[in-house]
XYZ file of C-alpha atoms in Angstrom:
773
model
C -17.564 -0.067 52.872
C -15.235 1.013 50.379
C -13.744 -2.658 50.430
C -16.486 -4.280 50.284
C -17.255 -2.150 46.990
C -13.640 -2.909 45.596
C -14.449 -6.570 46.167
C -17.577 -6.463 44.509
C -16.139 -4.779 41.329
C -13.578 -7.521 41.349
C -15.481 -10.290 41.866
C -17.842 -8.973 39.039
C -14.762 -8.173 36.408
C -14.438 -11.634 35.356
C -17.648 -12.121 34.349
C -17.956 -8.650 32.557
C -16.456 -10.383 29.349
C -18.539 -12.952 29.058
C -21.814 -10.694 29.579
C -20.542 -8.892 26.608
C -20.140 -12.170 24.488
C -23.484 -13.243 25.548
C -25.197 -9.803 24.721
C -23.688 -9.938 21.306
C -24.708 -13.341 20.753
C -28.125 -12.738 21.884
C -28.041 -9.501 19.313
C -26.973 -11.972 16.471
C -29.459 -14.545 17.123
C -32.081 -11.532 17.291
C -31.025 -10.234 14.116
C -31.149 -13.410 12.418
C -34.799 -14.343 13.929
C -35.660 -10.855 12.336
C -34.080 -12.119 9.012
C -36.080 -15.278 9.469
C -39.190 -13.431 9.932
C -38.880 -11.508 7.068
C -38.212 -14.189 4.763
C -41.130 -16.209 6.392
C -43.433 -12.968 5.557
C -42.352 -12.418 1.975
C -41.667 -16.077 1.168
C -44.203 -15.224 -1.877
C -41.335 -12.774 -3.264
C -38.409 -15.150 -2.025
C -40.064 -18.028 -4.052
C -40.767 -15.957 -7.129
C -37.189 -14.826 -7.167
C -35.956 -18.156 -7.485
C -38.318 -19.422 -9.952
C -37.129 -16.614 -12.285
C -33.507 -17.001 -11.389
C -34.087 -20.844 -12.660
C -35.902 -20.113 -15.855
C -33.222 -17.644 -16.628
C -30.622 -20.324 -15.664
C -32.569 -22.580 -17.414
C -32.363 -20.796 -20.549
C -28.976 -20.042 -20.350
C -28.611 -23.825 -20.351
C -29.923 -24.404 -23.417
C -28.823 -21.335 -25.252
C -25.270 -21.602 -24.118
C -22.595 -22.653 -26.819
C -21.121 -26.015 -25.650
C -17.471 -26.372 -24.917
C -15.553 -29.670 -24.951
C -12.377 -29.857 -23.010
C -9.248 -32.377 -23.443
C -6.642 -33.335 -20.903
C -3.187 -34.349 -21.214
C -0.500 -34.941 -18.818
C 3.391 -34.447 -19.062
C 6.252 -35.684 -16.972
C 9.766 -33.725 -16.522
C 12.741 -35.730 -15.385
C 16.136 -35.926 -14.985
C 17.877 -38.466 -16.611
C 21.614 -39.824 -16.472
C 21.994 -38.431 -13.022
C 23.706 -40.557 -10.606
C 22.099 -41.712 -7.414
C 24.321 -39.654 -5.365
C 23.213 -36.424 -7.139
C 19.267 -37.303 -6.983
C 19.515 -38.330 -3.475
C 21.193 -34.888 -2.645
C 18.514 -32.584 -4.332
C 18.338 -33.258 -7.733
C 14.714 -34.309 -7.813
C 14.060 -31.063 -5.685
C 15.748 -28.830 -8.623
C 13.483 -29.876 -11.213
C 10.316 -29.689 -9.100
C 11.272 -25.907 -8.069
C 11.584 -25.369 -11.993
C 8.113 -26.674 -12.607
C 6.780 -22.987 -12.544
C 9.247 -22.403 -15.435
C 8.550 -25.137 -17.830
C 4.677 -24.125 -17.538
C 5.673 -20.674 -18.310
C 7.673 -22.230 -21.298
C 4.588 -24.532 -22.578
C 2.578 -21.087 -23.012
C 5.552 -19.174 -24.520
C 5.120 -17.936 -28.495
C 7.449 -20.359 -29.521
C 5.686 -23.564 -28.271
C 2.442 -22.172 -29.138
C 3.142 -20.952 -33.042
C 5.097 -24.040 -33.445
C 1.570 -25.639 -32.108
C -0.641 -23.881 -34.716
C 1.663 -24.623 -37.460
C 1.056 -28.037 -37.084
C -2.545 -28.126 -36.551
C -4.337 -28.936 -40.023
C -6.896 -26.348 -41.350
C -9.893 -28.590 -40.224
C -8.389 -28.708 -36.479
C -8.259 -25.013 -35.847
C -11.950 -24.956 -35.049
C -12.435 -21.441 -33.549
C -8.900 -20.445 -34.338
C -9.846 -20.388 -38.021
C -11.564 -17.109 -38.121
C -8.585 -15.313 -36.271
C -5.420 -13.758 -38.631
C -2.628 -16.140 -38.307
C -0.642 -13.943 -35.829
C -3.066 -13.704 -33.207
C -4.157 -17.503 -33.125
C -1.089 -18.087 -31.015
C -2.692 -15.373 -28.365
C -5.895 -16.813 -28.676
C -4.629 -19.968 -28.049
C -2.741 -19.047 -24.569
C -6.040 -17.583 -23.473
C -7.859 -21.305 -23.724
C -5.017 -23.001 -22.579
C -4.650 -24.097 -18.982
C -1.619 -25.528 -17.553
C -1.362 -26.546 -13.716
C 0.883 -28.929 -11.536
C 0.173 -30.790 -8.252
C 2.323 -29.508 -5.593
C 5.452 -31.646 -4.895
C 4.850 -33.555 -8.258
C 6.854 -33.682 -11.789
C 3.646 -33.864 -13.662
C 2.141 -30.977 -15.931
C -1.456 -30.862 -16.434
C -2.692 -29.571 -20.057
C -6.440 -28.666 -20.488
C -7.929 -27.049 -23.531
C -11.330 -26.210 -24.405
C -13.263 -26.029 -27.906
C -16.436 -26.164 -29.619
C -15.390 -29.122 -31.273
C -14.138 -32.123 -29.127
C -11.726 -33.617 -32.128
C -10.277 -30.309 -32.525
C -9.922 -29.891 -28.987
C -7.828 -32.987 -28.833
C -5.940 -32.119 -31.911
C -4.820 -28.978 -30.536
C -3.525 -30.328 -26.924
C -1.659 -33.108 -29.115
C 0.229 -30.534 -31.222
C 0.931 -28.177 -27.989
C 2.468 -31.528 -26.618
C 4.456 -32.179 -29.653
C 5.478 -28.605 -30.026
C 6.462 -28.472 -26.225
C 8.566 -31.878 -26.214
C 10.537 -30.414 -29.516
C 11.583 -27.332 -27.866
C 12.377 -29.020 -24.519
C 14.929 -31.438 -26.582
C 16.283 -28.532 -28.484
C 16.623 -26.500 -25.335
C 18.428 -29.533 -23.236
C 20.260 -31.035 -26.264
C 23.987 -31.959 -25.631
C 26.159 -29.297 -26.331
C 29.517 -31.317 -26.460
C 27.501 -33.153 -29.004
C 26.658 -30.402 -30.670
C 30.444 -28.615 -30.355
C 31.991 -31.886 -31.664
C 29.349 -31.833 -34.906
C 30.445 -28.196 -35.609
C 34.243 -28.849 -35.269
C 34.172 -31.831 -37.185
C 32.603 -30.099 -40.200
C 34.955 -27.378 -39.923
C 37.862 -29.764 -39.601
C 36.845 -31.806 -43.399
C 36.518 -28.487 -44.721
C 39.791 -26.881 -43.533
C 41.586 -30.203 -45.048
C 40.228 -29.628 -48.301
C 41.408 -26.298 -48.832
C 44.753 -26.718 -47.366
C 45.518 -29.420 -50.129
C 44.390 -27.082 -52.589
C 46.443 -24.084 -51.022
C 49.434 -26.376 -51.101
C 49.098 -27.640 -54.511
C 49.389 -23.703 -55.594
C 52.095 -22.920 -53.664
C 54.124 -25.937 -55.019
C 53.036 -24.892 -58.863
C 54.433 -21.408 -57.934
C 57.661 -22.296 -56.515
C 58.195 -24.259 -59.589
C 57.578 -21.587 -61.802
C 59.635 -18.754 -59.933
C 62.684 -20.635 -60.345
C 64.705 -18.702 -57.418
C 67.286 -19.859 -55.015
C 66.565 -20.043 -51.320
C 69.020 -18.494 -48.986
C 67.245 -19.300 -45.512
C 64.751 -21.664 -46.433
C 62.136 -19.226 -45.401
C 60.956 -17.935 -48.671
C 63.426 -14.956 -48.473
C 64.695 -14.255 -52.299
C 68.391 -13.644 -52.225
C 68.128 -10.773 -55.008
C 66.246 -9.120 -52.901
C 68.225 -9.634 -49.826
C 70.911 -8.347 -51.603
C 69.407 -5.174 -52.586
C 67.923 -4.365 -48.915
C 71.177 -4.826 -47.966
C 72.448 -2.125 -50.750
C 69.718 0.032 -49.635
C 70.849 0.183 -46.038
C 74.594 0.954 -47.172
C 73.315 4.067 -49.315
C 71.374 5.473 -46.630
C 74.562 5.385 -44.447
C 76.777 6.411 -47.378
C 74.460 9.628 -47.435
C 74.540 10.259 -44.073
C 78.175 10.243 -44.248
C 78.185 12.735 -46.856
C 75.636 15.294 -45.416
C 77.974 15.068 -42.185
C 80.861 15.926 -44.078
C 79.174 18.484 -46.192
C 78.320 19.895 -42.838
C 81.555 19.979 -41.560
C 83.059 21.508 -44.372
C 80.327 24.525 -44.408
C 81.476 24.932 -40.521
C 84.938 25.156 -41.440
C 84.369 27.817 -44.432
C 82.034 29.974 -42.286
C 84.584 30.033 -39.389
C 87.605 30.954 -41.606
C 85.516 33.528 -43.193
C 84.452 34.925 -39.832
C 88.084 34.842 -38.486
C 86.832 32.775 -35.433
C 89.187 30.184 -33.453
C 89.514 26.998 -35.529
C 90.738 24.957 -32.424
C 87.245 23.725 -31.580
C 86.407 22.379 -35.519
C 90.137 20.906 -35.779
C 89.214 18.866 -32.814
C 85.673 17.368 -34.552
C 88.361 16.629 -37.558
C 90.877 14.701 -35.460
C 89.478 11.286 -36.906
C 89.922 12.080 -40.745
C 93.019 12.396 -42.920
C 95.848 14.263 -41.255
C 94.517 13.448 -37.758
C 97.621 12.256 -36.268
C 99.757 15.332 -37.327
C 96.977 17.782 -36.631
C 96.570 15.912 -32.937
C 100.334 16.609 -32.136
C 100.113 20.165 -33.251
C 97.301 20.945 -30.984
C 98.208 18.601 -27.717
C 95.228 16.386 -28.064
C 95.095 12.776 -27.382
C 93.046 10.398 -29.535
C 90.940 9.442 -26.324
C 90.042 13.098 -26.167
C 89.387 13.275 -29.786
C 86.832 10.660 -30.331
C 85.148 11.959 -26.646
C 84.871 15.100 -28.380
C 83.537 13.614 -31.197
C 80.527 11.553 -29.076
C 79.958 14.672 -27.587
C 79.587 16.842 -30.537
C 77.347 14.460 -32.076
C 75.289 14.028 -28.604
C 75.194 17.649 -28.612
C 73.189 18.393 -31.572
C 70.801 15.636 -31.166
C 69.781 17.163 -27.186
C 69.404 20.531 -28.830
C 67.048 19.344 -31.359
C 65.253 17.173 -28.459
C 65.114 20.817 -26.410
C 63.818 22.734 -28.981
C 60.955 19.897 -29.335
C 60.196 19.664 -25.886
C 60.351 23.542 -25.170
C 57.391 23.896 -27.428
C 55.272 21.288 -26.235
C 55.963 21.238 -22.246
C 57.051 24.629 -21.574
C 60.435 25.619 -20.201
C 59.811 24.875 -16.673
C 59.347 21.125 -17.511
C 61.613 19.036 -15.531
C 62.375 17.195 -18.410
C 63.693 20.278 -20.531
C 65.949 21.464 -17.649
C 67.476 18.078 -17.650
C 68.232 18.442 -21.287
C 69.746 21.896 -20.729
C 71.857 20.845 -17.945
C 73.318 18.244 -20.224
C 73.923 20.773 -23.177
C 75.732 23.137 -20.580
C 78.017 20.396 -19.431
C 78.830 19.134 -23.284
C 79.581 22.721 -23.910
C 81.875 23.107 -20.996
C 83.752 20.323 -21.585
C 84.328 21.002 -25.305
C 85.375 24.299 -24.203
C 87.616 23.067 -21.715
C 89.560 20.799 -24.618
C 89.512 23.878 -26.893
C 91.257 25.666 -24.267
C 93.728 23.084 -23.528
C 94.458 22.770 -26.959
C 95.112 26.484 -27.053
C 97.363 26.663 -24.134
C 101.117 27.875 -24.519
C 103.338 25.687 -26.075
C 100.346 23.841 -28.051
C 98.711 26.566 -29.860
C 98.710 27.104 -33.869
C 97.632 30.291 -35.013
C 94.379 30.632 -37.235
C 96.218 31.236 -40.166
C 98.237 28.349 -40.283
C 95.450 26.104 -39.003
C 92.969 27.177 -41.644
C 94.325 25.792 -44.756
C 94.812 22.585 -42.757
C 91.483 22.191 -41.938
C 90.076 23.097 -45.241
C 92.183 20.646 -46.905
C 90.766 17.969 -44.705
C 87.175 18.595 -44.848
C 87.205 18.795 -48.539
C 88.940 15.346 -48.737
C 86.338 14.234 -46.592
C 83.456 15.313 -48.253
C 85.105 14.136 -51.622
C 85.235 10.874 -50.441
C 81.851 10.631 -48.843
C 80.288 11.569 -52.432
C 82.084 8.924 -54.338
C 81.534 6.256 -51.750
C 77.451 7.164 -51.960
C 77.531 7.538 -56.131
C 79.373 3.820 -55.886
C 76.928 2.152 -53.529
C 74.006 4.022 -55.485
C 75.460 2.144 -58.548
C 75.600 -1.367 -56.901
C 71.757 -0.647 -55.503
C 70.264 0.178 -58.959
C 72.105 -2.896 -60.471
C 70.795 -5.218 -57.943
C 67.452 -3.472 -57.701
C 66.663 -4.486 -61.179
C 67.516 -7.817 -61.009
C 65.227 -8.164 -57.773
C 62.004 -6.170 -59.737
C 62.624 -8.931 -62.670
C 61.488 -11.832 -59.947
C 59.276 -9.732 -57.905
C 55.738 -11.105 -59.514
C 56.377 -14.387 -59.155
C 58.050 -13.902 -55.555
C 55.301 -12.229 -54.195
C 52.766 -14.777 -55.103
C 54.754 -17.496 -53.462
C 54.700 -15.111 -50.567
C 51.140 -14.867 -50.763
C 50.724 -18.823 -51.113
C 52.772 -19.657 -48.493
C 51.040 -17.231 -45.941
C 47.900 -18.736 -46.701
C 49.111 -21.988 -46.287
C 50.535 -21.623 -42.814
C 47.801 -19.672 -42.091
C 45.303 -22.555 -42.968
C 47.563 -25.174 -41.008
C 47.516 -23.020 -37.711
C 43.538 -22.871 -38.310
C 43.676 -26.487 -38.723
C 45.837 -27.211 -35.842
C 43.449 -25.065 -33.473
C 40.208 -26.888 -34.517
C 41.761 -30.423 -33.992
C 43.159 -29.537 -30.525
C 39.366 -28.114 -29.994
C 38.012 -31.602 -30.744
C 40.515 -33.509 -28.282
C 39.179 -31.390 -25.412
C 35.323 -31.772 -26.136
C 33.953 -32.990 -22.909
C 30.861 -35.132 -23.780
C 30.342 -36.662 -19.941
C 28.004 -33.873 -19.715
C 25.068 -35.693 -21.193
C 24.400 -37.058 -17.546
C 22.527 -33.618 -16.489
C 19.942 -33.433 -19.086
C 16.475 -32.869 -18.528
C 13.755 -34.806 -20.638
C 9.974 -34.704 -20.985
C 7.666 -37.382 -21.505
C 4.236 -37.521 -22.143
C 2.134 -39.555 -19.547
C -1.342 -39.436 -21.258
C -1.997 -38.275 -24.706
C -5.345 -36.462 -25.364
C -8.372 -37.683 -26.086
C -12.101 -36.452 -27.336
C -14.521 -36.062 -24.710
C -17.959 -35.587 -26.100
C -19.736 -34.569 -22.999
C -19.421 -30.831 -22.452
C -17.771 -29.346 -19.668
C -19.522 -25.864 -20.131
C -22.624 -25.576 -19.486
C -22.960 -28.064 -17.020
C -26.984 -28.812 -15.557
C -25.709 -29.157 -11.970
C -23.677 -26.153 -12.163
C -26.121 -24.107 -13.585
C -29.249 -25.148 -11.578
C -27.286 -24.633 -8.239
C -25.749 -21.362 -9.226
C -29.547 -20.209 -10.326
C -30.681 -21.227 -6.998
C -28.558 -19.403 -5.120
C -28.323 -16.245 -7.126
C -32.517 -16.553 -6.956
C -32.174 -16.772 -3.306
C -29.679 -14.387 -2.726
C -31.603 -12.084 -4.888
C -34.868 -12.591 -3.282
C -33.222 -12.247 0.455
C -31.360 -9.534 -0.285
C -34.288 -7.365 -1.999
C -36.176 -8.083 0.895
C -33.248 -7.129 3.597
C -32.889 -3.714 1.762
C -36.561 -3.292 1.588
C -36.792 -3.757 5.300
C -33.883 -1.497 5.569
C -35.030 1.441 3.492
C -38.755 1.046 5.387
C -37.875 1.989 8.786
C -41.068 0.820 9.972
C -41.986 -2.354 12.172
C -43.915 -4.834 10.159
C -45.319 -6.674 12.942
C -45.720 -6.920 16.610
C -43.180 -9.655 16.630
C -40.887 -7.444 14.630
C -41.665 -4.711 17.192
C -40.846 -6.743 20.228
C -38.011 -8.106 18.446
C -36.214 -4.896 17.592
C -37.377 -3.105 21.186
C -36.360 -5.974 22.975
C -39.497 -5.170 25.212
C -42.803 -7.000 25.355
C -45.896 -5.766 23.832
C -48.456 -5.327 26.411
C -51.529 -4.499 24.685
C -52.428 -3.730 21.295
C -55.216 -0.834 20.934
C -57.012 -0.402 17.394
C -58.071 2.549 15.873
C -60.832 4.093 18.103
C -63.940 5.664 17.182
C -63.971 9.754 17.209
C -65.622 10.816 20.137
C -67.030 15.020 20.671
C -66.824 16.206 24.245
C -64.872 16.520 27.007
C -64.432 14.616 30.701
C -65.844 11.476 30.830
C -67.502 11.769 27.323
C -64.346 11.745 25.761
C -63.451 8.423 27.465
C -63.980 5.258 25.698
C -63.697 2.999 28.642
C -66.665 4.999 30.141
C -68.672 5.817 26.871
C -68.231 2.249 25.412
C -67.738 0.227 28.396
C -68.521 -3.106 27.251
C -67.193 -3.115 24.104
C -64.504 -4.638 22.210
C -62.849 -1.150 21.520
C -62.219 -0.982 25.762
C -61.181 -4.625 25.984
C -57.842 -3.713 24.715
C -57.364 -1.001 28.058
C -58.559 -4.175 30.531
C -56.093 -6.425 28.852
C -53.231 -3.569 29.306
C -54.610 -3.337 32.981
C -54.224 -6.741 33.651
C -50.923 -6.847 32.059
C -49.736 -4.055 34.328
C -50.961 -5.774 37.237
C -49.263 -9.018 36.594
C -45.708 -7.441 35.543
C -43.108 -8.932 37.725
C -42.227 -7.118 40.735
C -45.589 -5.281 41.111
C -46.087 -1.925 39.768
C -48.119 0.757 41.644
C -46.550 4.021 39.777
C -45.591 4.167 36.274
C -45.626 7.219 33.556
C -46.845 7.039 30.284
C -44.806 8.078 27.415
C -44.227 7.927 23.535
C -41.573 8.433 21.101
C -42.966 11.869 19.853
C -46.099 13.952 20.159
C -49.294 12.958 18.827
C -48.831 8.934 19.128
C -52.164 8.736 21.726
C -50.082 8.399 24.882
C -52.715 10.595 26.884
C -55.887 8.543 25.297
C -53.904 5.203 26.466
C -53.172 6.556 30.185
C -56.420 8.229 30.752
C -58.551 5.294 29.682
C -55.891 2.663 31.456
C -56.742 4.951 35.022
C -60.624 4.312 34.148
C -60.115 0.641 33.796
C -57.979 0.613 37.199
C -60.865 2.606 38.852
C -63.719 0.346 37.384
C -61.726 -2.472 38.542
C -62.064 -0.942 42.692
C -58.546 0.268 42.784
C -57.867 3.772 43.923
C -56.311 5.526 41.012
C -54.635 8.872 40.661
C -53.813 10.277 37.439
C -51.527 13.017 37.127
C -50.582 15.229 34.020
C -47.088 16.092 34.498
C -46.672 17.227 30.517
C -45.997 20.792 31.895
C -45.283 21.823 28.288
C -48.056 20.741 26.145
C -50.287 19.091 28.487
C -53.106 17.269 26.606
C -54.601 15.300 29.745
C -55.726 18.339 31.250
C -57.566 19.628 28.555
C -59.312 16.060 27.821
C -60.834 15.853 31.275
C -62.081 19.332 31.069
C -59.682 21.315 33.776
C -57.903 23.397 31.774
C -57.475 26.396 33.648
C -57.257 24.957 36.765
C -54.357 24.984 39.310
C -52.720 21.421 39.574
C -49.167 19.693 39.576
C -47.025 23.465 38.825
C -49.163 24.935 41.865
C -48.102 21.845 44.425
C -44.648 22.098 43.567
C -44.546 25.835 43.611
C -46.330 26.062 47.192
C -44.378 25.331 50.336
C -47.223 24.378 52.050
C -47.684 20.862 53.219
C -48.140 18.651 50.045
C -51.235 17.080 51.492
C -53.297 20.251 51.681
C -51.996 21.612 48.746
C -52.806 18.275 46.135
C -55.772 17.654 48.057
C -57.201 21.173 47.412
C -56.387 21.119 43.650
C -57.589 17.081 43.068
C -60.426 16.768 40.629
C -62.759 13.604 42.189
C -65.877 14.210 40.175
C -65.004 12.233 36.962
C -65.091 8.552 37.582
C -65.567 6.746 40.946
C -62.092 5.787 42.450
C -60.370 7.969 39.873
C -58.644 11.439 41.061
C -57.183 13.827 38.499
C -54.204 16.006 39.224
C -53.951 18.393 36.383
C -51.023 20.119 34.983
C -51.894 23.667 36.257
C -50.313 26.945 34.941
C -47.251 26.205 32.616
C -43.822 26.974 34.364
C -40.849 28.534 32.377
C -38.570 25.369 33.631
C -40.450 22.142 34.018
C -37.168 19.917 34.037
C -36.328 21.918 37.206
C -39.375 21.633 38.828
C -39.909 18.326 38.303
C -36.189 17.498 39.835
C -37.092 19.375 42.522
C -37.672 17.848 46.211
C -41.272 18.310 46.128
C -42.050 16.306 43.207
C -40.578 13.070 44.915
C -42.955 14.289 48.026
C -45.980 14.416 46.054
C -45.054 10.981 44.871
C -44.705 9.753 48.369
C -47.819 11.246 49.561
C -49.477 9.512 46.666
C -48.116 5.965 47.362
C -49.473 5.980 50.633
C -53.146 6.928 49.532
C -53.951 5.585 46.473
C -53.233 1.803 44.772
C -52.029 2.713 41.344
C -50.547 5.925 40.383
C -50.752 6.578 36.540
C -48.701 10.112 35.343
C -48.809 11.185 31.537
C -45.354 12.157 30.661
C -43.861 14.358 27.749
C -42.664 12.268 24.701
C -38.990 10.990 25.558
C -37.081 12.565 22.387
C -37.839 15.912 22.500
C -37.373 16.422 26.118
C -36.330 14.611 29.094
C -38.947 14.944 31.538
C -40.367 11.668 31.365
C -36.609 10.393 31.927
C -36.564 12.502 35.225
C -40.069 11.096 36.273
C -39.142 7.321 35.425
C -36.302 7.235 37.643
C -38.850 7.805 40.803
C -41.660 5.284 39.629
C -41.867 1.719 39.027
C -41.244 1.950 35.443
C -42.500 3.462 32.096
C -45.074 2.128 29.613
C -44.167 2.936 25.901
C -46.621 3.950 23.411
C -46.165 3.306 19.743
C -48.145 3.911 16.765
C -46.546 1.762 14.196
C -48.086 3.406 10.993
C -46.447 6.497 12.201
C -43.667 6.067 14.512
C -40.281 5.073 12.705
C -37.736 1.883 13.926
C -34.918 4.069 14.658
C -36.643 7.074 16.700
C -37.991 4.444 18.824
C -35.065 2.080 19.568
C -33.178 5.609 20.288
C -36.117 6.549 22.245
C -36.195 2.908 24.143
C -32.148 3.398 24.564
C -32.218 6.432 26.119
C -34.870 5.224 28.746
C -32.621 2.234 29.455
C -29.459 4.449 29.822
C -31.082 6.651 32.499
C -31.328 3.254 34.392
C -35.356 3.418 34.337
C -37.404 0.116 33.701
C -39.113 -0.084 30.447
C -42.318 -2.091 31.313
C -43.762 -3.018 27.888
C -45.092 -1.110 24.866
C -48.720 -0.640 23.703
C -49.385 -0.729 20.039
C -51.663 2.188 19.273
C -54.056 3.131 16.282
C -53.492 -0.430 14.809
C -55.509 -1.572 11.607
C -55.732 -5.292 11.346
C -55.569 -6.735 7.846
C -56.011 -10.554 6.937
C -54.541 -11.843 9.849
C -54.319 -10.538 14.053
C -50.523 -11.002 13.707
C -50.085 -8.118 11.288
C -51.087 -4.761 10.421
C -51.007 -2.624 7.559
C -50.537 0.962 7.219
C -49.710 3.538 4.358
C -46.478 4.690 3.301
C -47.290 8.257 2.773
C -46.652 10.245 6.268
C -44.339 12.591 7.809
C -43.549 14.041 11.677
C -41.703 16.477 13.443
C -39.981 16.641 16.423
C -41.116 20.306 17.479
C -42.558 20.073 20.877
C -42.775 23.282 23.195
C -45.299 26.393 23.539
C -45.611 29.430 22.655
C -47.260 32.658 24.282
C -51.365 32.481 23.605
C -50.848 29.537 20.657
C -53.648 27.442 19.754
C -52.871 24.196 19.048
C -52.328 22.914 15.273
C -55.507 21.489 13.818
C -53.285 18.434 12.936
C -52.813 17.656 16.313
C -56.555 17.734 17.086
C -57.132 15.560 13.943
C -54.624 13.039 15.099
C -55.928 12.864 18.740
C -59.309 12.562 17.817
C -58.489 9.537 15.269
C -56.784 8.041 18.418
C -60.100 7.833 20.440
C -59.989 11.348 21.799
C -62.530 14.123 20.972
C -61.207 17.621 19.495
C -60.936 20.426 22.033
C -59.665 23.832 21.785
C -56.889 24.530 23.873
C -55.330 27.681 24.702
C -51.785 27.984 25.784
C -51.273 30.372 28.266
C -47.390 30.835 29.263
């Protein structure tokens, strides 16, 4: 069994998507049909909307400003390229650059130049703008496009004057071509032109400067020793100046030594070190023999002494800048220490036994030598100074002319160097780069077209028709969405996807109970009751045959009780044994209608444990109409839904099917409670009563959907309380109404007068109903 079910599900699964798709297509088709019906119903409004739109379009066409367009084409090509470069993508590079060239054509540089080229009478609408805003306005009206894969650019411009439009496009083309020529002009030729002009200018300046130099040299009349422009007197003065500086250094050194020797003698110090320092001067041989110092030691001592003075000066400077811990400071300290130790050892050797001379004998000798040396240095300095002053005087006399000559020589040399550089640059200019230039050519020039491009009659007409149709259909559709009512029987069938089995008009108000309240009894041959016979026929001929059904509605006061009561009489009048059951245990309407209020009935049978046949037979009303038995609702229970779901109710229906030809059940409304859904699963189907002027589409759709979701078959729809106007296919009704889903009962509660009036309007006599808890 399980495998069979599985196989069944597997067999059905491939068809599920197709079923869903078919349902979606059917729903879309139904929506389309609904929209077409709406258009057909409101074709007058849609036609009026189209006419108004066309009138507005015609008014626009008559009053709109005419715009004329002028067109031109530009070709961008690569000239001078060989076949190999074109074959390897040269043309593709140009095509890739077309968007850039389009942007350049709309650039400020091109458009401002184009505006300048326009004559005042060609400005047209641009003349009213300030000059600085004309290029921007031109850019907005200028269109530049290019077909994919081509080097062509199409230019279009619209203006109120056709001649002005052609003139603007022509000026834009000329400005663009000039801009592109300037942009892609040969760089080599430009460089050659500039360098040639610079060369000619330098040649003239060089000739002038050389003439000035020759004149200055002739005026100066000086002798050149090296041919480089250096005056002999100036050179000799410079040499004497160097000699004077050296003489001053020697004098200062001699004075320093003399001061040191005098100080040592006055302090009574050992004079052997000072003696060593004077070994290179007058009396050095005799002093060297007396001190026992060789000539090499004497020279070494002098070098170390000089180096010692320089190191001490450097040590002082570095100590202030870097500190005593710097490695350079330590190196100088170690060098000074080594030099002092060497000089000390040399002095010790000179003071050794057999070579030592007493300070008393050495002091006069050292003083004499130091003073002689100092005197010689002073005399040497004075002699050099006199020679320098004499040579300086002669040099200053010639300085003015010599300086002018030197300046002129410097200028000439500078011009010659610059001239050589320019000549070299001219030789290296490469003129072969012209082979890759981009050229712009005008393919088609603009012409003045006298036919306006805007507005166009055909476009205005098509747009007007389209907008009018959209406005009319859209208004109808929105109105249909906002007006949540059924507009026709076809609309009701299309929306609910359930056939309309009968249309019951507005019935005449009857007063009374029982038979007196039923139109099929009071007016058995009138047109009012013919709708119930039509409904009887439709139910009888329903597919599969119907013996039992429940009559329900979307909400209270839709007239379901009136419909089911009159339908039961119609079946009874046809000779069929009919059972009418009031299963609305919350707010029974059938029981008061037939005058059985307060009698035991359905609830009594469901609560009694006696055999069903005995209990039902005891509470049936058989004297209403021939072949018609009525089972009232009975006392109101606290749990109606649970009672209907008990096993007793199916037992009741089974007994009824074995004793009656037709079983009609008056059920409660679908949306407030689920009682009718419970009953619908036990009978052949549900008959749905709808009041078009009262029932909204969305609640009706929700009610039908809930019935189908429970697996209950909806047999059809009964359109109740319909008022016909003009044509039998449509019905009209007012817009001002309201409703509520309050459905229940209270303890000893009186039925509202509004509900009585609505039932009376549906053909039910007004009765006073006391509800018993």
